[in-house]
PDB file of C-alpha atoms in Angstrom:
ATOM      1  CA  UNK O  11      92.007  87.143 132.677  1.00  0.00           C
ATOM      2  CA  UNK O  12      89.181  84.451 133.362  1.00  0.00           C
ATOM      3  CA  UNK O  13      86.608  87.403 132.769  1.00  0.00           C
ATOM      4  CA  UNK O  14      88.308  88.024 129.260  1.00  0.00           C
ATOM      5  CA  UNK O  15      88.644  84.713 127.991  1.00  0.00           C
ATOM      6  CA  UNK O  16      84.388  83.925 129.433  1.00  0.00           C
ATOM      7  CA  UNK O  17      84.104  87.007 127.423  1.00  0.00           C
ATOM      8  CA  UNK O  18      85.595  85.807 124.196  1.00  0.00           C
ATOM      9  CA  UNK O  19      83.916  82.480 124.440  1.00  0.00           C
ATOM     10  CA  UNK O  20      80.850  83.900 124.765  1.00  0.00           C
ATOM     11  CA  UNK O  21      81.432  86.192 121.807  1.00  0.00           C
ATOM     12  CA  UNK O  22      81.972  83.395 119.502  1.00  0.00           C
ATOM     13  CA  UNK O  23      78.962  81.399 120.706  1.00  0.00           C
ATOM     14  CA  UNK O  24      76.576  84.783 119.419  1.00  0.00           C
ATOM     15  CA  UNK O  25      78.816  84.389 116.364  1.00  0.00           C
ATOM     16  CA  UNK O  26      78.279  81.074 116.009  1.00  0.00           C
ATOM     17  CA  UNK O  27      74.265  81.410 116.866  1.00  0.00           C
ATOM     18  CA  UNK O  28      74.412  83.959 114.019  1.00  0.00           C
ATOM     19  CA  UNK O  29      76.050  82.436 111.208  1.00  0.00           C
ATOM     20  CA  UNK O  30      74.072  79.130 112.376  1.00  0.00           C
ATOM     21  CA  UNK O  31      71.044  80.912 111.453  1.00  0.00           C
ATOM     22  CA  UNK O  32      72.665  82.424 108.318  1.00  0.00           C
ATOM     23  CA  UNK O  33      73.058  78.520 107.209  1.00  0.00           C
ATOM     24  CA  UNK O  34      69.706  77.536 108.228  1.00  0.00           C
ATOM     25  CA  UNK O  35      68.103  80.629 105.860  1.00  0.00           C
ATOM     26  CA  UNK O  36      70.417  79.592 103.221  1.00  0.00           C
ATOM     27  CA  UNK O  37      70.064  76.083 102.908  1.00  0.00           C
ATOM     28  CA  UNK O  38      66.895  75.161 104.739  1.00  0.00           C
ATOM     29  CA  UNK O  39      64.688  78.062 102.981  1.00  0.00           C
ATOM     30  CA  UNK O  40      66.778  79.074 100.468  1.00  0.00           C
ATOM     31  CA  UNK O  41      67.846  82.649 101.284  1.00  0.00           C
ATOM     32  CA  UNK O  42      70.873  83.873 100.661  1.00  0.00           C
ATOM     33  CA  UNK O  43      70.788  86.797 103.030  1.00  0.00           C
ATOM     34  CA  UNK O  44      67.805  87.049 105.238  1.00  0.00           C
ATOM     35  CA  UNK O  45      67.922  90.873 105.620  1.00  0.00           C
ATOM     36  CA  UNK O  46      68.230  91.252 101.544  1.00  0.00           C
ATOM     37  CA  UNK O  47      65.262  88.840 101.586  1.00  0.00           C
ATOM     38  CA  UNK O  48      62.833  90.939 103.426  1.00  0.00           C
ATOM     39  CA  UNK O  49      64.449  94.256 101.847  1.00  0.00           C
ATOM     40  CA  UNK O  50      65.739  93.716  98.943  1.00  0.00           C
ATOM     41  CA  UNK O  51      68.746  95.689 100.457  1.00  0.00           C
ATOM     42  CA  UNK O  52      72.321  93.584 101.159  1.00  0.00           C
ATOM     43  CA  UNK O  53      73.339  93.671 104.542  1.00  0.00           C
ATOM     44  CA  UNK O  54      77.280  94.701 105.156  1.00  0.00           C
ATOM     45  CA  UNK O  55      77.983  91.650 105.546  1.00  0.00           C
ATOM     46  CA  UNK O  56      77.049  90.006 101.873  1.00  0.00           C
ATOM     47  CA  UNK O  57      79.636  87.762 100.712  1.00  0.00           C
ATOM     48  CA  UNK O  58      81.486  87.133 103.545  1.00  0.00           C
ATOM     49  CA  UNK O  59      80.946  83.304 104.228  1.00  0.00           C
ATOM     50  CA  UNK O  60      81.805  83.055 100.119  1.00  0.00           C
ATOM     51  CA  UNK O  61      85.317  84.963 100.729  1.00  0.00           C
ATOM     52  CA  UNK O  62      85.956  83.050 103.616  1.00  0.00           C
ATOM     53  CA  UNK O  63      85.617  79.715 101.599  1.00  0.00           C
ATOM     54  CA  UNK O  64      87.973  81.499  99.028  1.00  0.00           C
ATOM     55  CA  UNK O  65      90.328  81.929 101.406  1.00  0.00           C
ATOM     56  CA  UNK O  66      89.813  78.611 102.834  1.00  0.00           C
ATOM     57  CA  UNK O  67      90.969  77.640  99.091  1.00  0.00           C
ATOM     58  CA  UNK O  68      93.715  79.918  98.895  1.00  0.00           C
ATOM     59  CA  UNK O  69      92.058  82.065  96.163  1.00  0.00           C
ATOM     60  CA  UNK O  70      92.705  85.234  97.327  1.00  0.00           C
ATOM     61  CA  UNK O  71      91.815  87.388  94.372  1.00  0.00           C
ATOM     62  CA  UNK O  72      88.270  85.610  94.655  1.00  0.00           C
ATOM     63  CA  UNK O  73      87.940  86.480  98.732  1.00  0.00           C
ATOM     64  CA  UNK O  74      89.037  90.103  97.596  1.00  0.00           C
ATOM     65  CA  UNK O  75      86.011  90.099  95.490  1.00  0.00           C
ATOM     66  CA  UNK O  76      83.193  88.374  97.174  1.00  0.00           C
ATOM     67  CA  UNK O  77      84.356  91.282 100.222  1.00  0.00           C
ATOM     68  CA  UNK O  78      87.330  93.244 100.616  1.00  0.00           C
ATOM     69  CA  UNK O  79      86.778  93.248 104.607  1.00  0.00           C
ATOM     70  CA  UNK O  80      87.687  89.265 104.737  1.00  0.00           C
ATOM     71  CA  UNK O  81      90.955  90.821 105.456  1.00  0.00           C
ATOM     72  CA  UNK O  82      90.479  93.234 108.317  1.00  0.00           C
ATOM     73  CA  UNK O  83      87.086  91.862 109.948  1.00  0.00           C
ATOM     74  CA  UNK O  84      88.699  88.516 111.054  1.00  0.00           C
ATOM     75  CA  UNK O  85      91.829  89.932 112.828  1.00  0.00           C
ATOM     76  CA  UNK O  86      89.660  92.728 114.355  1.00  0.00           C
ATOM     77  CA  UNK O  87      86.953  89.882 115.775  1.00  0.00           C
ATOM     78  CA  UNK O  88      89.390  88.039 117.436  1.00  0.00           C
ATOM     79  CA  UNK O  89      91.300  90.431 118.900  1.00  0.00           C
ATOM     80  CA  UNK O  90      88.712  92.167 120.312  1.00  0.00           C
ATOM     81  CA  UNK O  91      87.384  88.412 121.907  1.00  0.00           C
ATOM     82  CA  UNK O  92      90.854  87.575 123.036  1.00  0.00           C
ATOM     83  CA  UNK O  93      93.060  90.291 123.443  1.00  0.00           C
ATOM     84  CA  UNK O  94      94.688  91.165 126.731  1.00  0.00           C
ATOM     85  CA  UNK O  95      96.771  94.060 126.059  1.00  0.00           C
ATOM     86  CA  UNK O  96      95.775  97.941 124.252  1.00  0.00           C
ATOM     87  CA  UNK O  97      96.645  96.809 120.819  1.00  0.00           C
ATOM     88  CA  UNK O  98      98.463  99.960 119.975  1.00  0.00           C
ATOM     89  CA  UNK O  99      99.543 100.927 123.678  1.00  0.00           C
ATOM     90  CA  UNK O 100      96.151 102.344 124.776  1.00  0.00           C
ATOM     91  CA  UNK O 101      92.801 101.974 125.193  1.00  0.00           C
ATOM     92  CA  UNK O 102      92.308 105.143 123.276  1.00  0.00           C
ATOM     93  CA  UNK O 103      94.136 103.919 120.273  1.00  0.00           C
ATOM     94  CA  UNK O 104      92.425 100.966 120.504  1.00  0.00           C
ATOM     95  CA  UNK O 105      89.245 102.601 120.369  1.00  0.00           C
ATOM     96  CA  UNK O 106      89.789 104.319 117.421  1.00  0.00           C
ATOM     97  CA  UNK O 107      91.174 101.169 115.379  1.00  0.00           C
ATOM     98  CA  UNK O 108      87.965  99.466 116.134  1.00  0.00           C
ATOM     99  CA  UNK O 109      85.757 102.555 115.259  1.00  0.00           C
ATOM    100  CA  UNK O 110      87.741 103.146 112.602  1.00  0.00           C
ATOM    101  CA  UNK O 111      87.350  99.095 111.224  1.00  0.00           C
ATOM    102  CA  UNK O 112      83.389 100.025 111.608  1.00  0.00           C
ATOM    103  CA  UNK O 113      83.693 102.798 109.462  1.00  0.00           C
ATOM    104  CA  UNK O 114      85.615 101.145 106.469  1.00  0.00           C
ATOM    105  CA  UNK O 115      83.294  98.652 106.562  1.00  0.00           C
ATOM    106  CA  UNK O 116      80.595 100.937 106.716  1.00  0.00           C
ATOM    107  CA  UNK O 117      81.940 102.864 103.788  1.00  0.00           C
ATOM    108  CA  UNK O 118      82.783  99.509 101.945  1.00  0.00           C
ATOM    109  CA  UNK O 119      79.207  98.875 102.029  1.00  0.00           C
ATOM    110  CA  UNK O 120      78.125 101.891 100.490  1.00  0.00           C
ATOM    111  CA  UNK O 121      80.473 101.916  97.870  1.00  0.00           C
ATOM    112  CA  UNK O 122      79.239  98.573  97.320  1.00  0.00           C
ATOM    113  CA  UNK O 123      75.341  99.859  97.249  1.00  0.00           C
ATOM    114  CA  UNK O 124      76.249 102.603  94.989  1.00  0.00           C
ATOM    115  CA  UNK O 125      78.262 100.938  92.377  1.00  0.00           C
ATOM    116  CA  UNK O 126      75.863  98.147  91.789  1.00  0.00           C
ATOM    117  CA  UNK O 127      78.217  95.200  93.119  1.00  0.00           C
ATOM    118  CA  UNK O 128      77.478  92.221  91.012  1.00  0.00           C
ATOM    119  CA  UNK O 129      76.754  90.108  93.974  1.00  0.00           C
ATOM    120  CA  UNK O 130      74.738  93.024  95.780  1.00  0.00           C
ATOM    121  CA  UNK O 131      72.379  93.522  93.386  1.00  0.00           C
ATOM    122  CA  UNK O 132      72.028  89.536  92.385  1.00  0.00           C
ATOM    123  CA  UNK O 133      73.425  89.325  89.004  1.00  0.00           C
ATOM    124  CA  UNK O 134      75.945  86.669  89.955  1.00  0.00           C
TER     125      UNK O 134
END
C-alpha cells in the first residue's frame, strides 16, 4: 500500500512539474503550447487547462469543446495514481481500459488535426 500511494504522489509531482512548465511557457514567454510553438503542430493535449477552467465554472458545453477528453483523462489519471484494486476485476481488463483511454485520445487528436479544430489551428 505505502509503495502505491509513494507511487501516486510521485505521479502528481511529474504532473505538477509539467503543467508548471506549461504555465511558465504560457505566461512568462507567451506560448500557448510549447510543442505547437516549435512545430506548428498541437500536441494531444491542446485545450485541456481551458476545459478544466470550464469545468471549474460549471460550463460544461464549453469543457466539451475546448477537449472532449476533460471527461475521461481525469478519472483515468487518478485512478491509475491511486487505485488499489483491478478496476474491472483484473489486471487484464484494466490494461485494456487504460490502452484503450490512450487510443481515444489518440484518435480524438487526429480527428481534431484533420478537421481543422478552431483552437488547433489558432483561429480562436
Amino acid at each position: 500500500m505505502r509503495g502505491r500511494v509513494r507511487q501516486g504522489i510521485c505521479g502528481l509531482l511529474v504532473i505538477g512539474a509539467l503543467f508548471t512548465g506549461a504555465y511558465v511557457c504560457a505566461s512568462l514567454l507567451g506560448w500557448g503550447c510549447p510543442l505547437q510553438h516549435f512545430t506548428g503542430i498541437p500536441c494531444p493535449g491542446c485545450g485541456m487547462s481551458r476545459a478544466l477552467f470550464a469545468l471549474l465554472r460549471l460550463d460544461f458545453g464549453a469543457a466539451l469543446r475546448w477537449h472532449p477528453m476533460i471527461y475521461v483523462l481525469p478519472p483515468v489519471a487518478l485512478y491509475t495514481l491511486f487505485g488499489k484494486k483491478p478496476l474491472l476485476g483484473s489486471k487484464t481488463r484494466e490494461r485494456v481500459l487504460l490502452w484503450g483511454t490512450l487510443v481515444l485520445w489518440a484518435a480524438v487528436w487526429i480527428v481534431r488535426l484533420i478537421v481543422r479544430d478552431p483552437l488547433v489551428w489558432g483561429t480562436v
